[in-house]
Short mmCIF file of C-alpha atoms in Angstrom, two decimals:
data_model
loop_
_atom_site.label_atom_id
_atom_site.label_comp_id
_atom_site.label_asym_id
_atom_site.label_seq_id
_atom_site.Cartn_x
_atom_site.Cartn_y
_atom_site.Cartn_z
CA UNK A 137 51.52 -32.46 29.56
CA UNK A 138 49.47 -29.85 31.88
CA UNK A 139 51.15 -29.48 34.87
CA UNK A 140 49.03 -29.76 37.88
CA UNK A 141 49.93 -26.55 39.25
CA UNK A 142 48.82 -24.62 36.05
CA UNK A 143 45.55 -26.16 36.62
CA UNK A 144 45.11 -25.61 39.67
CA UNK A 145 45.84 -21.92 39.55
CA UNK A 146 43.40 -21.84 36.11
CA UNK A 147 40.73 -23.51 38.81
CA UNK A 148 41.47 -20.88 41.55
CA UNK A 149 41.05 -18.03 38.81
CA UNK A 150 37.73 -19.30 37.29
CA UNK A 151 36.24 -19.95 40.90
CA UNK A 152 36.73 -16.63 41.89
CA UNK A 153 35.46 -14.98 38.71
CA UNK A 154 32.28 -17.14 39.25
CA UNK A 155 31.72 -16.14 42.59
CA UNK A 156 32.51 -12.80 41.60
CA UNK A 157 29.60 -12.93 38.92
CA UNK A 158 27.21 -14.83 41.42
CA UNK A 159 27.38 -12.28 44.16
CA UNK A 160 26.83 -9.64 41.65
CA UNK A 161 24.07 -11.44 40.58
CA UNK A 162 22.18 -12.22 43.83
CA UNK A 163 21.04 -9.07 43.74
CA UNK A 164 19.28 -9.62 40.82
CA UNK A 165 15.94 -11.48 41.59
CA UNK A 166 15.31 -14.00 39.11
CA UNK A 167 11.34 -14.24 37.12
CA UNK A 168 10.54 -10.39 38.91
CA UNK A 169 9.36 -7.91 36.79
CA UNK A 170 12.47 -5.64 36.00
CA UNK A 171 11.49 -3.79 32.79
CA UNK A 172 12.04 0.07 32.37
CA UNK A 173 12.38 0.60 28.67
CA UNK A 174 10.90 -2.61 27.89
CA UNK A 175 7.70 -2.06 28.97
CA UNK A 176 7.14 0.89 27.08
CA UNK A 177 8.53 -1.03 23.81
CA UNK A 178 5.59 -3.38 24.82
CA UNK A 179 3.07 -0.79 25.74
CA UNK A 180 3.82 1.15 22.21
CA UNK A 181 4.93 -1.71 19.85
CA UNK A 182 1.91 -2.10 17.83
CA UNK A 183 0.90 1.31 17.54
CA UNK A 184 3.87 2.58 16.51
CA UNK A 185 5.72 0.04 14.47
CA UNK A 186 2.58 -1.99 13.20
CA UNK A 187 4.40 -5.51 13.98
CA UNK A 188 3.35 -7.76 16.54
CA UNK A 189 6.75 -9.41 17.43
CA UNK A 190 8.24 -6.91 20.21
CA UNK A 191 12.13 -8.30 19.61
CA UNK A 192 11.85 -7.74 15.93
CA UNK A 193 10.48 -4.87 16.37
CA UNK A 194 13.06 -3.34 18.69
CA UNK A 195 15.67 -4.78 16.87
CA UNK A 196 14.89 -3.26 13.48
CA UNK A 197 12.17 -0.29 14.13
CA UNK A 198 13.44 1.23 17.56
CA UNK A 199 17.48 0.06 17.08
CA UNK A 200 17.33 -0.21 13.65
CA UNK A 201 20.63 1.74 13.13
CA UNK A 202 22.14 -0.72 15.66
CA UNK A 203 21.68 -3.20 13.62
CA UNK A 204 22.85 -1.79 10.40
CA UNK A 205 26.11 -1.81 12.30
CA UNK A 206 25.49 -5.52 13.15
CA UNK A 207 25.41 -6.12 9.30
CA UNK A 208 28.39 -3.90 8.81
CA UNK A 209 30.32 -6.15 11.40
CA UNK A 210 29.12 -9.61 9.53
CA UNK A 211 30.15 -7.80 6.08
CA UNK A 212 33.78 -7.15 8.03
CA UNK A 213 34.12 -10.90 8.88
CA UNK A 214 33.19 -12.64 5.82
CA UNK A 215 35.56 -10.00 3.67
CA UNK A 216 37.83 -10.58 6.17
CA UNK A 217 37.28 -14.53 5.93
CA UNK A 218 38.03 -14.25 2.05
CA UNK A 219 41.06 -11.90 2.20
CA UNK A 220 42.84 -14.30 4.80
CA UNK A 221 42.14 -17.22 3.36
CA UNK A 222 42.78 -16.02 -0.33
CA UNK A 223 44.72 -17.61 -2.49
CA UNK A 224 45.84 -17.67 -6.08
CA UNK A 225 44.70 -21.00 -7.30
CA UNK A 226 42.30 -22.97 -5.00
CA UNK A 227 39.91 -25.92 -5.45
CA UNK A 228 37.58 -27.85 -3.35
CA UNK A 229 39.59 -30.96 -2.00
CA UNK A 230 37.16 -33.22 -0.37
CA UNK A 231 37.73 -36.27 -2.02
CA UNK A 232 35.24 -38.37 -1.48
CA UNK A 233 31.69 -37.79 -3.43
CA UNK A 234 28.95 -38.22 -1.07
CA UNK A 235 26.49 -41.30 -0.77
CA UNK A 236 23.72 -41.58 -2.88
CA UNK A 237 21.61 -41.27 0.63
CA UNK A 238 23.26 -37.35 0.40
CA UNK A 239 23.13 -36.27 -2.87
CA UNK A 240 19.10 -37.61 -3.41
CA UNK A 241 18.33 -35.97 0.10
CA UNK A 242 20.11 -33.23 -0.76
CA UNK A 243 18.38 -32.37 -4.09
CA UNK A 244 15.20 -32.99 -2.80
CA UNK A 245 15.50 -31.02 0.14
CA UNK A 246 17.22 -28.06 -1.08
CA UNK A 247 14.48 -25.64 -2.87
CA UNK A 248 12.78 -26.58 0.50
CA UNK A 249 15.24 -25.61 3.09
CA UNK A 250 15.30 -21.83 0.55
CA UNK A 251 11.72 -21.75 1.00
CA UNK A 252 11.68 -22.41 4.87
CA UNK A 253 14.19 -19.73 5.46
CA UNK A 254 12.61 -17.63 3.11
CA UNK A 255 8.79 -18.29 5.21
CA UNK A 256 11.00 -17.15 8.70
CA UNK A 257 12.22 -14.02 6.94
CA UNK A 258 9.22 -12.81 5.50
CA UNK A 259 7.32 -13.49 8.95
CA UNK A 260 9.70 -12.00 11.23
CA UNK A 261 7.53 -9.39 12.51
CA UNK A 262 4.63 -12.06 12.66
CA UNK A 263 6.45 -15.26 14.10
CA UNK A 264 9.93 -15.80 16.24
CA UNK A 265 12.64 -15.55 13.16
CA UNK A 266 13.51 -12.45 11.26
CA UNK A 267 16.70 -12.00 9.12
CA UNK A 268 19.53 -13.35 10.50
CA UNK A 269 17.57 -16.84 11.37
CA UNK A 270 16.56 -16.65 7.73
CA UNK A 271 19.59 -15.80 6.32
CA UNK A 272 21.33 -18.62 8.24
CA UNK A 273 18.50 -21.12 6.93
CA UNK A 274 19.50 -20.25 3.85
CA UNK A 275 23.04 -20.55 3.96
CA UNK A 276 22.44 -23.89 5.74
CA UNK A 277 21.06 -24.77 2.10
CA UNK A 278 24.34 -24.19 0.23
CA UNK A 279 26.18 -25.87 3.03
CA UNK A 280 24.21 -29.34 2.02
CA UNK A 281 24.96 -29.04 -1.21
CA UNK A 282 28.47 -28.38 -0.67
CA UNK A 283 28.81 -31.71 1.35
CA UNK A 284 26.94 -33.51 -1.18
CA UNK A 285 28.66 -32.23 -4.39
CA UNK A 286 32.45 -32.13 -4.43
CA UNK A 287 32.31 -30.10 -7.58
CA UNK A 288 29.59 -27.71 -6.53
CA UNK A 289 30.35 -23.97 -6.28
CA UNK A 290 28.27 -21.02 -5.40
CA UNK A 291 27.63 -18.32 -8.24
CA UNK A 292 30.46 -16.06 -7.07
CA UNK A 293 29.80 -13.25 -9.05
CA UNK A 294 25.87 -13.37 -8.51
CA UNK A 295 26.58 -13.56 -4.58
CA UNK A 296 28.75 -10.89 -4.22
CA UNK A 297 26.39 -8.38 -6.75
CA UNK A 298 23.28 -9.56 -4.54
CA UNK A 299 25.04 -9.04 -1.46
CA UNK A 300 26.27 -5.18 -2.34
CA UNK A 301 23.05 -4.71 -3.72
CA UNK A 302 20.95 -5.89 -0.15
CA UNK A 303 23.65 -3.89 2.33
CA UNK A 304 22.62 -0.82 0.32
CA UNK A 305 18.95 -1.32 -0.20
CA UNK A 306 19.36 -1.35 3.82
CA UNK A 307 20.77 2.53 3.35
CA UNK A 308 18.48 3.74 1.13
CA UNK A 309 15.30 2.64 3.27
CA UNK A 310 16.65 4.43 5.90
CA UNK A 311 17.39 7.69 3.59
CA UNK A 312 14.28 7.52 2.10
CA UNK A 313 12.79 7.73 6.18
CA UNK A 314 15.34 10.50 6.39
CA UNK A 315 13.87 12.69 3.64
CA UNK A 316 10.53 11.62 4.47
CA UNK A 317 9.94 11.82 8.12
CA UNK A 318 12.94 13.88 9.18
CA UNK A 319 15.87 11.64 10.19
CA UNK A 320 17.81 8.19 8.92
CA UNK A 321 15.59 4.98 9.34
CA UNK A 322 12.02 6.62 9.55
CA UNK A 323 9.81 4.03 9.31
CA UNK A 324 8.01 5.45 6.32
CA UNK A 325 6.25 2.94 5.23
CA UNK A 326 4.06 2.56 8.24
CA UNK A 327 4.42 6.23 9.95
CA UNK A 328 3.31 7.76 6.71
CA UNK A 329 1.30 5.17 4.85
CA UNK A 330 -0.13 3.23 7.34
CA UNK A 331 0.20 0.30 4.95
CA UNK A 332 -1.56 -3.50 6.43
CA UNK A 333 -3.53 -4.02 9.74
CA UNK A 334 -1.68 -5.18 13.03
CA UNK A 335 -1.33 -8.94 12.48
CA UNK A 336 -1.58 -9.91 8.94
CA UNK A 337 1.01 -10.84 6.46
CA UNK A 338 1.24 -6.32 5.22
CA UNK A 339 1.85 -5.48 8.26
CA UNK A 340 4.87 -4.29 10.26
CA UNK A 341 5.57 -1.30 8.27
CA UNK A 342 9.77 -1.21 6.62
CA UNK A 343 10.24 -4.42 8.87
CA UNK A 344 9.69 -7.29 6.60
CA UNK A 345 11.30 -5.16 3.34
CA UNK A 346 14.60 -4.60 5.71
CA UNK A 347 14.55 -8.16 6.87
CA UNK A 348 14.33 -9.90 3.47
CA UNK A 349 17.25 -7.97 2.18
CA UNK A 350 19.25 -8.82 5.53
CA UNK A 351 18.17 -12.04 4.74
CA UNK A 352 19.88 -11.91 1.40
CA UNK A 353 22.60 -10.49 2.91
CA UNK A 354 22.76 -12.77 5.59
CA UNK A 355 22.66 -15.50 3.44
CA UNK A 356 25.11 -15.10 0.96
CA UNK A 357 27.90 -13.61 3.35
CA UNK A 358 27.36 -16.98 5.15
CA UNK A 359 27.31 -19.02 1.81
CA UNK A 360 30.90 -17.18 0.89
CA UNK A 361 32.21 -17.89 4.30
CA UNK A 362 31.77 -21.64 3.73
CA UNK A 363 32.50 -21.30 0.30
CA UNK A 364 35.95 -19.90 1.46
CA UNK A 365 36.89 -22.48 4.13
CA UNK A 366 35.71 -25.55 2.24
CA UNK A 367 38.09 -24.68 -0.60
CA UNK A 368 42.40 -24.74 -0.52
CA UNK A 369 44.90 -23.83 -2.15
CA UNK A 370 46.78 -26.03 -4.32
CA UNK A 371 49.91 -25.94 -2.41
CA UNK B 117 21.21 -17.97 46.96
CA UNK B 118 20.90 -17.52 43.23
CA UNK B 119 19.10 -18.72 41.10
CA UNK B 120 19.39 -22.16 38.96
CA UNK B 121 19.28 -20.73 36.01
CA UNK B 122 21.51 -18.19 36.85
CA UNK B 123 23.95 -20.78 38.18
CA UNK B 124 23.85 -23.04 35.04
CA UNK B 125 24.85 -19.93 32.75
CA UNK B 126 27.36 -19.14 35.38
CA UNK B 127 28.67 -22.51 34.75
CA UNK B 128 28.77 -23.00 31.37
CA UNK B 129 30.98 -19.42 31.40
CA UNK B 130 33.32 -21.27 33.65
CA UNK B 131 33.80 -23.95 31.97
CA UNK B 132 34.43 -22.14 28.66
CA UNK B 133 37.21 -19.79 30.83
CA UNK B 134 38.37 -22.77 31.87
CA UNK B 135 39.24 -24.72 28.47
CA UNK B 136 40.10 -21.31 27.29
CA UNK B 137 42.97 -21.43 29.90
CA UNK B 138 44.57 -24.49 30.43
CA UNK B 139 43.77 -26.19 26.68
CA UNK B 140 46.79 -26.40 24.22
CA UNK B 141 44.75 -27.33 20.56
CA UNK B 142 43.50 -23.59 19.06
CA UNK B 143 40.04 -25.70 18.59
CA UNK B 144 39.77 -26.69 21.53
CA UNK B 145 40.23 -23.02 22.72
CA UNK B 146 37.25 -21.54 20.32
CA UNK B 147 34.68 -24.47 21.31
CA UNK B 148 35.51 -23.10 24.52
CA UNK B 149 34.91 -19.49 23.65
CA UNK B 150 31.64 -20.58 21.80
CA UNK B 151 30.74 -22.31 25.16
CA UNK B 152 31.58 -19.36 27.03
CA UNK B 153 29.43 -16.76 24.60
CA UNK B 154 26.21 -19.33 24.82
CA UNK B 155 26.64 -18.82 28.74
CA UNK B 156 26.96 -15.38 28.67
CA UNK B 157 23.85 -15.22 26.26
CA UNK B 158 21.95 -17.38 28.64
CA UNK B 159 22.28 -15.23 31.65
CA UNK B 160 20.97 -12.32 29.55
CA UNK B 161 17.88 -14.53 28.24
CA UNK B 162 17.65 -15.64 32.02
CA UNK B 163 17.80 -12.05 33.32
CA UNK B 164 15.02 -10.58 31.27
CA UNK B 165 12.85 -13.51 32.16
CA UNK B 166 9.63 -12.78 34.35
CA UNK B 167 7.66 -15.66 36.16
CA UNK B 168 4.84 -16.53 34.38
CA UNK B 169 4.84 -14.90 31.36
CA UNK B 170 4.70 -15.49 27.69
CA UNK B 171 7.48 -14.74 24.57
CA UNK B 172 7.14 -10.94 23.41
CA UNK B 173 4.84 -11.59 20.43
CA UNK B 174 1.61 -9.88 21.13
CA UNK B 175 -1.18 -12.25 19.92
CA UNK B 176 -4.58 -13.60 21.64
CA UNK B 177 -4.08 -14.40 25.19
CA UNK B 178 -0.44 -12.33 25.45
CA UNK B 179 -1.21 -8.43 26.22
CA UNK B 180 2.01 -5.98 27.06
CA UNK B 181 1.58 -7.38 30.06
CA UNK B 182 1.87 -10.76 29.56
CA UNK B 183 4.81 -10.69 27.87
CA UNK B 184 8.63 -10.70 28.99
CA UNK B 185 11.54 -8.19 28.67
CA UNK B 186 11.86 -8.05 24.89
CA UNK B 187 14.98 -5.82 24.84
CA UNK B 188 18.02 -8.67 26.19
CA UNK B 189 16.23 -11.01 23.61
CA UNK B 190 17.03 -8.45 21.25
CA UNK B 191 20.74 -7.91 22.72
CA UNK B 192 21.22 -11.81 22.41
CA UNK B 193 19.61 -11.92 18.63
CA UNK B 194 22.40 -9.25 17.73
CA UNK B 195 25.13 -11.44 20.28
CA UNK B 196 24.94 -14.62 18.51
CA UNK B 197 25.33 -12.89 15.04
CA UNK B 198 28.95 -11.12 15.79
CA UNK B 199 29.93 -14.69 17.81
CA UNK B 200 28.95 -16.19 14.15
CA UNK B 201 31.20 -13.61 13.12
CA UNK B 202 33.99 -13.58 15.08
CA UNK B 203 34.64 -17.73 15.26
CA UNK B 204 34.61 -17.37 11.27
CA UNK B 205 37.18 -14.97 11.60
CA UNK B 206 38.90 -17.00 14.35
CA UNK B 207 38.96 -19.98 12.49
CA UNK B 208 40.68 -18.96 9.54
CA UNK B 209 43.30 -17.46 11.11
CA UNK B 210 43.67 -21.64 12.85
CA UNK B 211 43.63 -22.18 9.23
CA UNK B 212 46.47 -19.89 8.49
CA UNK B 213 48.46 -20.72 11.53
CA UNK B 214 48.19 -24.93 10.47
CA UNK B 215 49.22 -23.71 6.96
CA UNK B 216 52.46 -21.86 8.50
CA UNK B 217 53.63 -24.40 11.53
CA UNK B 218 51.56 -27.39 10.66
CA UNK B 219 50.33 -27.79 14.01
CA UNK B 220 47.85 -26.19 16.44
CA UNK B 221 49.65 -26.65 19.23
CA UNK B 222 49.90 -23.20 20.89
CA UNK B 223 53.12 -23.90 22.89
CA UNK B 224 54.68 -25.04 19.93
CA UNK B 225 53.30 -22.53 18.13
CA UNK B 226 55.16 -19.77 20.51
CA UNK B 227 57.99 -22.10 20.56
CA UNK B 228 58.56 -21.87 16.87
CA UNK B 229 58.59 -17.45 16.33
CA UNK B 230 59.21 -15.08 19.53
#
């Protein structure tokens, strides 16, 4: 039972927080052109990073270490996922097996669902996507399966070994721009090489290579996270 | 006068505060901080909008300047990741916590240690 007065003193609070946003936001004219940095990111993107989307571009070329601290933070939460919900002995205890509407839909659709994720992370400099849409695609894959199949289990092992070995392919991009161009995340691949024309598929310089293994990252991180919750332990 | 957009995100963050503050049911409470972090990420998107123009993918008919503020698109791409991250987090600990007390109840919850 809420008690009136506790809502009424929650309304108060949010009322004034809103207006407290909203007058700090009328100054703030909506649809005018307020870009400082931006524009230059706009002015500059396919010179100097080769890729044609501006937001992938910024997010991997221009704050590229930025997000390697993004991944970092997703790599905290699913370990941190497993080690609270560890146990000794757990299995999967969803009872029921799914319809055969699920499990047909399910194997047809699966190697297509990996292959759609797989054409938004291999576009992402191209096309609105990139890694983490990918990645999530992907892991939106094993999620079918797990509500199809009660037995089904992702290779653990395999996961884990890809995962490592995608968070520190990530590293050594950036140490290879380091020893090539000067400092960490050099786009080297583009800077130096000039590899693709502005547009096409080989394009985009280290973009697409750091997006397929955040993808892979991405992907199985998400996979273990569902793997973790959808199973219990036997007490 | 602000705009509707503006408005909108401003109340979808108000309503999230709000279930995060009177709600008892720990779910209850992260839906509402979801709703509150898609909000927030709306005013951003809704901020670096510019009248008239066109995503921030450079192609035939979209120049630099054609195109809107790519950098809070950016922000809210990295946003939405860590709020991925974070309800994971959040929701096994409601895991742990219905293990321990066998309710989500947070009164109770309280009620039962300190």
């Amino acid at each position: 039972m809420v008690s009136v007065l506790k809502r009424a003193i929650a309304i108060a609070f949010i009322l004034i927080i809103g207006y407290w946003i909203a007058s700090a936001l009328s100054h703030v004219p909506f649809g005018a052109d307020k870009m400082l940095v931006g524009n230059y990111y706009l002015q500059h993107v396919e010179n100097q990073t080769g890729a044609i989307n501006a937001v992938t571009a910024i997010v991997v070329n221009y704050r590229g270490f930025d997000t390697l601290g993004e991944v970092t933070v997703l790599f905290i939460a699913s370990t941190g996922v497993a080690a609270l919900l560890w146990e000794r002995k757990r299995k999967r205890t969803a009872r029921t097996e799914g319809t055969i509407v699920l499990t047909t839909g399910t194997r047809l659709l699966f190697p297509f669902i990996l292959l759609f994720g797989s054409y938004i992370f291999i576009h992402g400099h191209l096309t609105p996507g990139g890694g983490f849409p990918g990645g999530a695609t992907i892991a939106t894959g094993f999620l079918l399966m797990y509500l199809a199949f009660t037995t089904y289990r992702i290779p653990h092992r395999g996961f884990e070994v890809s995962e490592g070995l995608a968070g520190m392919g990530y590293v050594i991009v950036g140490l290879i721009g380091l020893a090539v161009g000067g400092y960490f995340l050099f786009d080297w691949i583009w800077q130096t090489w000039k590899i693709g024309t502005v547009g096409n598929l080989v394009s985009g310089g280290f973009i697409p290579v750091i997006y397929t293994l955040i993808a892979i990252k991405v992907g199985t991180e998400l996979s273990g996270i569902v793997d973790n919750m959808l199973r219990e332990g036997s007490s | 006068m602000i705009s509707a957009y503006y408005f909108g995100s401003i109340a979808l963050i108000m309503i999230g505060l709000y279930t995060v503050l009177v709600k008892k049911n720990l779910l209850k409470i992260l839906v509402g901080l979801s709703i509150m972090e898609t909000g927030v990420n709306l005013l951003l998107i809704s901020i670096g909008y510019i009248s008239g123009r066109s995503a921030p993918i450079l192609s035939e008919g979209v120049g630099p300047n054609q195109a809107v503020d790519p950098i809070p698109q950016a922000l809210v791409l990295t946003a939405i990741v860590i709020g991925v991250a974070t309800t994971a987090m959040a929701l096994s600990v409601a895991i742990l916590l219905y293990k321990k007390y066998g309710t989500l109840n947070i009164e109770e919850i309280r009620r039962l240690r300190g």
